[in-house]
Coordinates of C-alpha atoms (C1' of nucleotides) in Angstrom, one line a residue:
Chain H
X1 CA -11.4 4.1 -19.0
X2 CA -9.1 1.4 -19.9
X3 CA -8.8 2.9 -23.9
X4 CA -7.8 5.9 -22.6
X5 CA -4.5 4.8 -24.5
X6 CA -5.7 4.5 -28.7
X7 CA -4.4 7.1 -30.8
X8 CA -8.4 8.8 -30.8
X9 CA -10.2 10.2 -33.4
X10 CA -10.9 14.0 -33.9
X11 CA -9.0 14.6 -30.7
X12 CA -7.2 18.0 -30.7
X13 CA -3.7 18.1 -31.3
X14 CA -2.3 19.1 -28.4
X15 CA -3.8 16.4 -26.5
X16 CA -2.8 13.6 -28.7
X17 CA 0.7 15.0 -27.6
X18 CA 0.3 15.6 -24.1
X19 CA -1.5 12.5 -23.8
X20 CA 1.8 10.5 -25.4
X21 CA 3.8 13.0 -23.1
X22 CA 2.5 11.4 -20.1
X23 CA 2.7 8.4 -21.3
X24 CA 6.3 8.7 -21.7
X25 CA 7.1 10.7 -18.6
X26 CA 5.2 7.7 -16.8
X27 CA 7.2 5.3 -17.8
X28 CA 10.3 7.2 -17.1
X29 CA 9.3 8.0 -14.0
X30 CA 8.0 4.0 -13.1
X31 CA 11.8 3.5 -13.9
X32 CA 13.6 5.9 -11.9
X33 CA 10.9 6.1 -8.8
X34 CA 9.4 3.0 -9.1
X35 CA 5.7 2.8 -9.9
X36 CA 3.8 4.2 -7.2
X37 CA 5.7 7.3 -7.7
X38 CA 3.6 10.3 -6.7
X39 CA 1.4 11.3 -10.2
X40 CA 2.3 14.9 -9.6
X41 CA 5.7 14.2 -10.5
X42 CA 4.6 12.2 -13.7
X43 CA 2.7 15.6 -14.7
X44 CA 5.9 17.6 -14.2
X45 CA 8.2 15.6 -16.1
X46 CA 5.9 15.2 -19.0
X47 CA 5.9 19.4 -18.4
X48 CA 1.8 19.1 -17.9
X49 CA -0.7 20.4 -15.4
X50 CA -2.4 17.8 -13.2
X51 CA -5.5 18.3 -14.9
X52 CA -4.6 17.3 -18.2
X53 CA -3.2 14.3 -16.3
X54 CA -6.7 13.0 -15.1
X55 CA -8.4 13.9 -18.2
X56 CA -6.3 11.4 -19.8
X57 CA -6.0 9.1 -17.4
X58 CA -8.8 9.3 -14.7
X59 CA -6.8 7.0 -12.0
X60 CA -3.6 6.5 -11.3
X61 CA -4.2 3.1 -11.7
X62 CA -5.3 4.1 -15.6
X63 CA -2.2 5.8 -15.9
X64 CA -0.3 2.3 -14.7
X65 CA -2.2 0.2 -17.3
X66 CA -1.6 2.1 -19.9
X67 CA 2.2 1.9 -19.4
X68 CA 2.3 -1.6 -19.5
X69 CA -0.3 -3.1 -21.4
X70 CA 1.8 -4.2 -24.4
X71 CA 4.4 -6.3 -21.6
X72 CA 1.2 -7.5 -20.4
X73 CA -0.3 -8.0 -23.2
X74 CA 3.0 -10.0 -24.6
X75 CA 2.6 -12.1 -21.3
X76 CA -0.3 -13.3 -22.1
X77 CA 0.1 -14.4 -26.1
X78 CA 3.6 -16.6 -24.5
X79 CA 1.0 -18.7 -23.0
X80 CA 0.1 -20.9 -25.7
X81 CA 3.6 -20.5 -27.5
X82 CA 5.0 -21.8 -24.5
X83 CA 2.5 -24.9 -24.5
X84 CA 2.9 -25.8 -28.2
X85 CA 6.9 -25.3 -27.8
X86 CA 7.9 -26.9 -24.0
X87 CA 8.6 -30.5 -23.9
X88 CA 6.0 -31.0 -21.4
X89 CA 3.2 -29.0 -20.2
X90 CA 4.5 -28.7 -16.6
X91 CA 7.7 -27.0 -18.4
X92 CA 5.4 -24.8 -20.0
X93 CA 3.8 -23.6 -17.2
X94 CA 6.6 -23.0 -14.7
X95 CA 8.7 -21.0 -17.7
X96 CA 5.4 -19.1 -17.8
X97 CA 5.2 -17.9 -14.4
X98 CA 8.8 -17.5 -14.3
X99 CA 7.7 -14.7 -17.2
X100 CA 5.6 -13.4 -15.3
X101 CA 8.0 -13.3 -12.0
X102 CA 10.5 -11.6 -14.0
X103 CA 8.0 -8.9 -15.1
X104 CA 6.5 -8.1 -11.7
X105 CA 10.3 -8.0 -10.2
X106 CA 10.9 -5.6 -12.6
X107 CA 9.0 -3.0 -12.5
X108 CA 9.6 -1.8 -9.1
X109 CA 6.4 -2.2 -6.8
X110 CA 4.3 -3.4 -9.7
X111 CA 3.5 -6.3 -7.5
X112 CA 2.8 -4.2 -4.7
X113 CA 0.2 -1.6 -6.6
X114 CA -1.1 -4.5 -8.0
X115 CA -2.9 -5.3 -4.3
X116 CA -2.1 -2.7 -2.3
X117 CA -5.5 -3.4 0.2
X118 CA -7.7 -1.2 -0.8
X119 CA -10.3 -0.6 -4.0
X120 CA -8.0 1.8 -5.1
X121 CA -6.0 -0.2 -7.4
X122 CA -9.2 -1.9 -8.8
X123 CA -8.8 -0.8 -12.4
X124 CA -5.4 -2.0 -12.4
X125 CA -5.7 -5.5 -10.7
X126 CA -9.1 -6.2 -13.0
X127 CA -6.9 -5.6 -16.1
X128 CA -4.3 -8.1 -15.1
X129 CA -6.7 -10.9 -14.2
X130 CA -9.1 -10.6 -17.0
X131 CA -5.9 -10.7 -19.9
X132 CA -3.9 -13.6 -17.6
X133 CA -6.2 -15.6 -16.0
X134 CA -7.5 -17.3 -19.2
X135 CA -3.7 -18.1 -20.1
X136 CA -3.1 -19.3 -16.5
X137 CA -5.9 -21.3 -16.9
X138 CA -5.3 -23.1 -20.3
X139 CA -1.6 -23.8 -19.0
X140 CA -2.8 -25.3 -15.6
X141 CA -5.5 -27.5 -17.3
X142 CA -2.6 -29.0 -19.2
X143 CA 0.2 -29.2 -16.7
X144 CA -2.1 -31.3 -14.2
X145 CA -5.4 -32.4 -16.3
X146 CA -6.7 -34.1 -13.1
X147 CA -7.7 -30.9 -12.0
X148 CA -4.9 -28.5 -9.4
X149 CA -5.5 -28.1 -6.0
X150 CA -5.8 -24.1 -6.8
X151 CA -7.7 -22.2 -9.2
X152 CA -5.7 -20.3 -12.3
X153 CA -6.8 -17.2 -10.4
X154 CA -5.5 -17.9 -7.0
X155 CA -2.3 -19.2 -8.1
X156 CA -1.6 -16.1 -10.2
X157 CA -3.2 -14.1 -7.6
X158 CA -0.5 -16.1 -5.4
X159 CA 2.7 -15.7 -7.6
X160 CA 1.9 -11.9 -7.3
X161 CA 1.8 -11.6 -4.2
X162 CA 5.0 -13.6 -3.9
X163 CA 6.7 -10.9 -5.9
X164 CA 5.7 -7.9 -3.3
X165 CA 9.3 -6.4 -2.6
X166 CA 10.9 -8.2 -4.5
X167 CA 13.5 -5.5 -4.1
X168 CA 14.6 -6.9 -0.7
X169 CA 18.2 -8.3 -0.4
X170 CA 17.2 -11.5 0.8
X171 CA 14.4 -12.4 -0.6
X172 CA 13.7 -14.4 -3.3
X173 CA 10.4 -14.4 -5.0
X174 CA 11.5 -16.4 -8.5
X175 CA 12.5 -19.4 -6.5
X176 CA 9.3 -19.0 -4.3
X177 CA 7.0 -19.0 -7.2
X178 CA 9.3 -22.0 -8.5
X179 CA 8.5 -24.2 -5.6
X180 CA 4.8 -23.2 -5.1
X181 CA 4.0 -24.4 -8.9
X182 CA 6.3 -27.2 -7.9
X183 CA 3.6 -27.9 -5.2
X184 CA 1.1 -27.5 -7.9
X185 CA 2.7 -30.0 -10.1
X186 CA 3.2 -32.7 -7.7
X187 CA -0.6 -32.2 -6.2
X188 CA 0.5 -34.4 -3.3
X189 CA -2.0 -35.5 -0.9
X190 CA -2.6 -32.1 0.7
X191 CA -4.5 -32.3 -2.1
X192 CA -7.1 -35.0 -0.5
X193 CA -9.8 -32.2 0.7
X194 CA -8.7 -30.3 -2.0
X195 CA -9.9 -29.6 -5.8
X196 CA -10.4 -25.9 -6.0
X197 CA -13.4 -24.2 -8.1
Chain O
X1 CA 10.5 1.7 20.7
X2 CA 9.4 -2.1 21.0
X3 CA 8.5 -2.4 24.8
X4 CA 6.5 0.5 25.2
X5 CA 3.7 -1.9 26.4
X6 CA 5.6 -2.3 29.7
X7 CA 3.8 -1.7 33.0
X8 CA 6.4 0.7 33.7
X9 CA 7.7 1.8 36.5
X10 CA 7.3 5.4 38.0
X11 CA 4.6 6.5 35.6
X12 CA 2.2 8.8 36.4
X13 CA -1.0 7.2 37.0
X14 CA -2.9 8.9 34.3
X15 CA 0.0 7.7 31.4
X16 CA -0.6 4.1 32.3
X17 CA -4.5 4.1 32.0
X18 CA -4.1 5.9 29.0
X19 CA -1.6 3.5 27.6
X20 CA -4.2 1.0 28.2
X21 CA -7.2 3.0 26.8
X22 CA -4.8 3.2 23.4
X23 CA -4.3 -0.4 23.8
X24 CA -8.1 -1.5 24.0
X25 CA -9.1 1.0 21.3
X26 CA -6.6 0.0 18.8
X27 CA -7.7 -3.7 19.4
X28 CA -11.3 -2.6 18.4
X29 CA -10.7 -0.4 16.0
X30 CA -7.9 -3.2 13.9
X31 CA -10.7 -5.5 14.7
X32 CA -13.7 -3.2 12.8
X33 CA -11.7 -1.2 10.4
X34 CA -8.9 -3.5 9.9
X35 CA -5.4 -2.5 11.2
X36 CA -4.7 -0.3 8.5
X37 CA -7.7 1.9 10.1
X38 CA -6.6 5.7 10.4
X39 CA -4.6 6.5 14.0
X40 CA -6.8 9.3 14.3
X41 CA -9.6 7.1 14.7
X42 CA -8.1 4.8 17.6
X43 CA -6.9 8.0 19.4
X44 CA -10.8 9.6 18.9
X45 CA -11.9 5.8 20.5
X46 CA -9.5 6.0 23.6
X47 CA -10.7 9.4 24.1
X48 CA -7.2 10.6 23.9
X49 CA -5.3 13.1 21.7
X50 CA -2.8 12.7 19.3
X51 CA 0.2 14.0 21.5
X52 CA -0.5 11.2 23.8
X53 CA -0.9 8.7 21.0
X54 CA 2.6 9.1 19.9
X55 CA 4.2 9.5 23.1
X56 CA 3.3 6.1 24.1
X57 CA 3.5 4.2 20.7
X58 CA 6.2 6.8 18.3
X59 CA 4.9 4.8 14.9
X60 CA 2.0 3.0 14.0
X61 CA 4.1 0.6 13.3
X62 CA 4.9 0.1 17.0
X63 CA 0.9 0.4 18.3
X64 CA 0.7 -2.5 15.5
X65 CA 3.2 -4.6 17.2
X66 CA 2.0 -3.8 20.5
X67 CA -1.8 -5.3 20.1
X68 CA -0.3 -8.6 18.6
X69 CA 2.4 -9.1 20.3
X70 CA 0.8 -11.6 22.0
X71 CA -0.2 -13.9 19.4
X72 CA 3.0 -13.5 17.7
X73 CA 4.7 -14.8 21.0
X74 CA 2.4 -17.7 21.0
X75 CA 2.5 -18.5 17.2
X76 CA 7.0 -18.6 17.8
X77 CA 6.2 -21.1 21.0
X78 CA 3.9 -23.1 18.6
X79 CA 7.0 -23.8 16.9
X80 CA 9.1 -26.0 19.0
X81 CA 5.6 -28.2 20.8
X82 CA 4.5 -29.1 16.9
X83 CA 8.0 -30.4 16.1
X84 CA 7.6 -32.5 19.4
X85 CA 4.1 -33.8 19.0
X86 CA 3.6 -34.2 15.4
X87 CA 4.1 -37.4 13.5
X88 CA 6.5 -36.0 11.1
X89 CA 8.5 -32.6 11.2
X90 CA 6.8 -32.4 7.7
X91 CA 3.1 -32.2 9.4
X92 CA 4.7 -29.9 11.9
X93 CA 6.1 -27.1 9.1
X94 CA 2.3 -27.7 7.4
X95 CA 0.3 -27.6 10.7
X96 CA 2.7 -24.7 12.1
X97 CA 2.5 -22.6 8.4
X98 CA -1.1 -23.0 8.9
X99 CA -1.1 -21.3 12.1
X100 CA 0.7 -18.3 11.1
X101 CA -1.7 -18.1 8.1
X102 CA -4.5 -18.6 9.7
X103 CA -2.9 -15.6 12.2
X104 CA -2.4 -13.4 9.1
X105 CA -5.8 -13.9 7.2
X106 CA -7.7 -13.2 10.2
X107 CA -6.3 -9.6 11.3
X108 CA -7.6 -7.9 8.3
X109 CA -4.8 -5.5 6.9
X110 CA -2.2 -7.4 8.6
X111 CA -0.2 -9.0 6.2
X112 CA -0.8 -5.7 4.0
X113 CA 0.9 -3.9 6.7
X114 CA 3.3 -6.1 7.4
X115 CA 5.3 -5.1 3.7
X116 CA 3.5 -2.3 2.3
X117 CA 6.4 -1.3 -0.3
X118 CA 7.6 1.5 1.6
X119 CA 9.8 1.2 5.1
X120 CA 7.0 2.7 7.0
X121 CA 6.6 -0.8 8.5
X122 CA 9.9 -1.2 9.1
X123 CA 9.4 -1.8 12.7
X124 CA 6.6 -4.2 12.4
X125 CA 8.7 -6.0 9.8
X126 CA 11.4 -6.3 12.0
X127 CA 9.3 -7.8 15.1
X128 CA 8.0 -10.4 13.0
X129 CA 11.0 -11.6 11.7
X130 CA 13.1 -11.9 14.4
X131 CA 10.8 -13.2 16.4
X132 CA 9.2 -15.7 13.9
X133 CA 12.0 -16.8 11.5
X134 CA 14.2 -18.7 14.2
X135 CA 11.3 -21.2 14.7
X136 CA 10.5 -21.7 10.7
X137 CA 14.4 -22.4 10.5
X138 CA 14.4 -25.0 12.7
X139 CA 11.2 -26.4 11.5
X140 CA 12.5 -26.3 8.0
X141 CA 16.0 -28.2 9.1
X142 CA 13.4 -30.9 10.4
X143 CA 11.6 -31.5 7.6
X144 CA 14.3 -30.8 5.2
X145 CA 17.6 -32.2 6.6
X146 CA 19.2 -32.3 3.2
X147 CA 18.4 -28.3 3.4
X148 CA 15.4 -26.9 1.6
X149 CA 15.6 -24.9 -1.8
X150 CA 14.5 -21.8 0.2
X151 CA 15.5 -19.8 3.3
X152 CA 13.7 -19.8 6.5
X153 CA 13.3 -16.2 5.8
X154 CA 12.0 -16.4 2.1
X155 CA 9.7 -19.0 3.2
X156 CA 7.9 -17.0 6.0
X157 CA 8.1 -13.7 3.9
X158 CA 6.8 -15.4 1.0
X159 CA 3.9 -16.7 3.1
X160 CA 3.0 -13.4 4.6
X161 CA 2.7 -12.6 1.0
X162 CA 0.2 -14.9 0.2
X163 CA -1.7 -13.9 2.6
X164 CA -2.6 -10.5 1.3
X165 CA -5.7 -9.6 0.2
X166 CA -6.8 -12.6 2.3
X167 CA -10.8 -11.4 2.3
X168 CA -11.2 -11.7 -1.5
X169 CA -14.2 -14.2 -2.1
X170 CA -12.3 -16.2 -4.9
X171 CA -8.7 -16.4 -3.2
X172 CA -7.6 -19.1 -0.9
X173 CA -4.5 -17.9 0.7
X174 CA -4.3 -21.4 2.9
X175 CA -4.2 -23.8 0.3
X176 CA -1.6 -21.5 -1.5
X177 CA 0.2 -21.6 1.3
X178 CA 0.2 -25.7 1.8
X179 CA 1.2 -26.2 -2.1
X180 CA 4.0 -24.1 -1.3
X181 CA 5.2 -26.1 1.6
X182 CA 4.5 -29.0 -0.4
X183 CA 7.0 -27.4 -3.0
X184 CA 9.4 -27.5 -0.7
X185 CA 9.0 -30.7 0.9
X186 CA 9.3 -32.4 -2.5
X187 CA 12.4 -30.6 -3.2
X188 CA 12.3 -31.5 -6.9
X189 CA 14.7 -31.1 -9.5
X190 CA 14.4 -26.9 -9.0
X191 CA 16.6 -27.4 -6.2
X192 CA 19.6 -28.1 -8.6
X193 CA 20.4 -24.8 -8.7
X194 CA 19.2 -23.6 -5.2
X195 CA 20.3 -24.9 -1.9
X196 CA 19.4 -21.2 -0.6
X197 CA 21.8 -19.5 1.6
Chain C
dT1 C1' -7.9 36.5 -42.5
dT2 C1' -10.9 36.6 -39.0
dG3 C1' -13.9 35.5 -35.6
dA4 C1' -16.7 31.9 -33.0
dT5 C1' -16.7 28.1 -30.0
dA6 C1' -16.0 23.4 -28.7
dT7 C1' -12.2 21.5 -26.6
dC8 C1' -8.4 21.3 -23.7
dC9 C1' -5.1 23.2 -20.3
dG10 C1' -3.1 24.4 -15.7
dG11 C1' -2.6 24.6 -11.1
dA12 C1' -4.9 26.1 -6.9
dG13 C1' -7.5 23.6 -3.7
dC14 C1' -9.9 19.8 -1.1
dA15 C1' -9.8 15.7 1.9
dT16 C1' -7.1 12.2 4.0
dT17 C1' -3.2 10.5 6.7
dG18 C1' 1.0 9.9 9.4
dC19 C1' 3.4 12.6 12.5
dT20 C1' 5.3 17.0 15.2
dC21 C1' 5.1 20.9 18.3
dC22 C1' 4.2 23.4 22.2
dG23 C1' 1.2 25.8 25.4
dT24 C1' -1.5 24.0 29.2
dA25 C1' -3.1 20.8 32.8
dT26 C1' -2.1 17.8 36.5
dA27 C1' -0.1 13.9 39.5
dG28 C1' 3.0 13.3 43.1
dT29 C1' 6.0 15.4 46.4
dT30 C1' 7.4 18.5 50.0
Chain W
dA1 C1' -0.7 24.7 49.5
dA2 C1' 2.8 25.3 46.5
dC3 C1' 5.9 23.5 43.1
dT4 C1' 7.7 20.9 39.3
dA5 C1' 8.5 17.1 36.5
dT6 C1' 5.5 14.7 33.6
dA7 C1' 1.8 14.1 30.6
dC8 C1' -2.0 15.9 27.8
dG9 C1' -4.5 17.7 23.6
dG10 C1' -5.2 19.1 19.3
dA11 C1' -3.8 22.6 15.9
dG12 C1' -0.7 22.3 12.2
dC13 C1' 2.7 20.4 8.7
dA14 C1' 3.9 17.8 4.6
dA15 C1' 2.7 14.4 1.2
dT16 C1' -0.7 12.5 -2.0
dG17 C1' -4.7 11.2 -4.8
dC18 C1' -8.1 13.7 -7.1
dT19 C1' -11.5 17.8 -8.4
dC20 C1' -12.8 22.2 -10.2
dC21 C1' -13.2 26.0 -13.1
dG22 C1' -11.5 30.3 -15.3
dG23 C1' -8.7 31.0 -19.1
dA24 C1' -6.1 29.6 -23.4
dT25 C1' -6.2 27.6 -28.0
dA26 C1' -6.9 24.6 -31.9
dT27 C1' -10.0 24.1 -35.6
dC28 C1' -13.2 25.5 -38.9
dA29 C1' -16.6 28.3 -41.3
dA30 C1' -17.3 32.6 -43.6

DNA sequence: TTGATATCCGGAGCATTGCTCCGTATAGTT
DNA sequence: AACTATACGGAGCAATGCTCCGGATATCAA
């Protein structure tokens, strides 16, 4: 599912176009609607039936990944830039999350697709961990190398869930996900009964 | 909307028991299907239909707040006896930040339900907040006299955030929860540019 | 150029969900 | 027993993710 993206080989004309179509009516419409904008109205702008929409991109969540794999993809090769160019590994990591703060702000209810309860949004929550949890990892490892009180995957799991609507007036996820790695850092003696996975 | 749990006065017989039957059923049902379980479904339980549903509880929203209001009372009078019994306001934030995750993680959907992008939970938003973020405010002055680097409000929202997605086997929405407050109990350098509002 | 056909398209339609509407039943009163 | 304010029930509406399939069309061989 999750190629549904490459330019494909012996694919028909018309749907090499439509397929870029959608991808570009998508990410309009993620802009101007936010991102868990009904996929009937992706199919509209990008002047499609739904169909072709779901032949493309079997879930909405497909649709979703595809938009923003190169952002996450960029993400995730910051990682180690970051912790061969920060003054200290702790630097590194919180200017990493802040990254990935600013992207989940962003794109309006990115964050909140990215959960959302249900199985529904499977697709799109397995693509985000498998291409971010590595990085997390590597960058954690260095920050505290006496092992963190949290896993990578639960503390990007965490800062994720910190930036669900982020939209609100007064809430602030970037400093929340500033003073939870903060937490991290300092692995104070909550950390006692602690030593995650 | 909010106290349509009332006794109430000069009912007809009938609408009281029936307002209880919703009560009971909903309680079930949040319990087995989580609280994001279909309305229809609570309404089937009570043996009622969906006219009488809505009379007695106009949103889902307000059937939410209804079943836990309760607990939510008890977690906001938590509050003030933690502050007076615990060693340090610090241990009282922690122990009292526990509670309310503890609260959270345990009514499957909850925490889902209590953002859920949209304003569809506007209500149950609302109930929790007013009722909840007075007592994390004056825990927070206790612990953090110099003023912490985030509101009583961000705080609390940010921890209802963390709490999402609770059931996953691999993420530990408590200990999240206690780095954060260790964040903001350290108060690090990152507050140089805080002092939120 | 002209079929033949594998491939793709479009949008009506299904199932689910929150919520509304309104004709009907009934509790409480006289 | 009759009467009326009150409450009941469930069909129905709108939105949404996703499926289905008859019809159009790009591509290629002759």
């Amino acid at each position: 599912m999750t190629d549904a993206h490459v330019p494909a080989r012996g694919k028909r004309r018309d749907a090499v176009r439509n397929q870029q179509q959608l991808l570009d009516a998508a990410a309009a419409v993620f802009v101007e609607s936010g991102v868990n904008a009904p996929v009937r109205q992706v199919a509209q702008r990008a002047g499609v039936g739904m169909g072709t929409l779901y032949r493309h991109f079997p879930t909405r969540a497909d649709l979703v990944v595809a938009v923003y794999r190169h952002q996450v993809d960029a993400a995730a090769e910051a990682g180690p830039v970051l912790l061969r160019e920060s003054p200290t590994p702790a630097e590194a990591l919180q200017s990493w999350i802040a990254i990935f703060v600013e992207f989940l702000v962003t794109k309006h209810g990115l964050a909140d697709a990215l959960n959302g309860d249900a199985e529904d949004s499977a697709a799109l929550h397995r693509y985000f961990v498998d291409r971010l949890v590595p990085v997390c990892s590597d960058l954690l490892e260095a920050a505290v190398p006496s092992g963190a009180s949290i896993s990578a995957y639960t503390l990007l799991r965490g800062v994720g869930n910190l930036c669900i609507g982020g939209a609100a007036p007064d809430y602030e996820p970037a400093r929340l996900a500033r003073v939870l790695v903060d937490g991290v850092l300092v692995g104070s003696g909550s950390t006692s009964h602690a030593r995650g996975r």
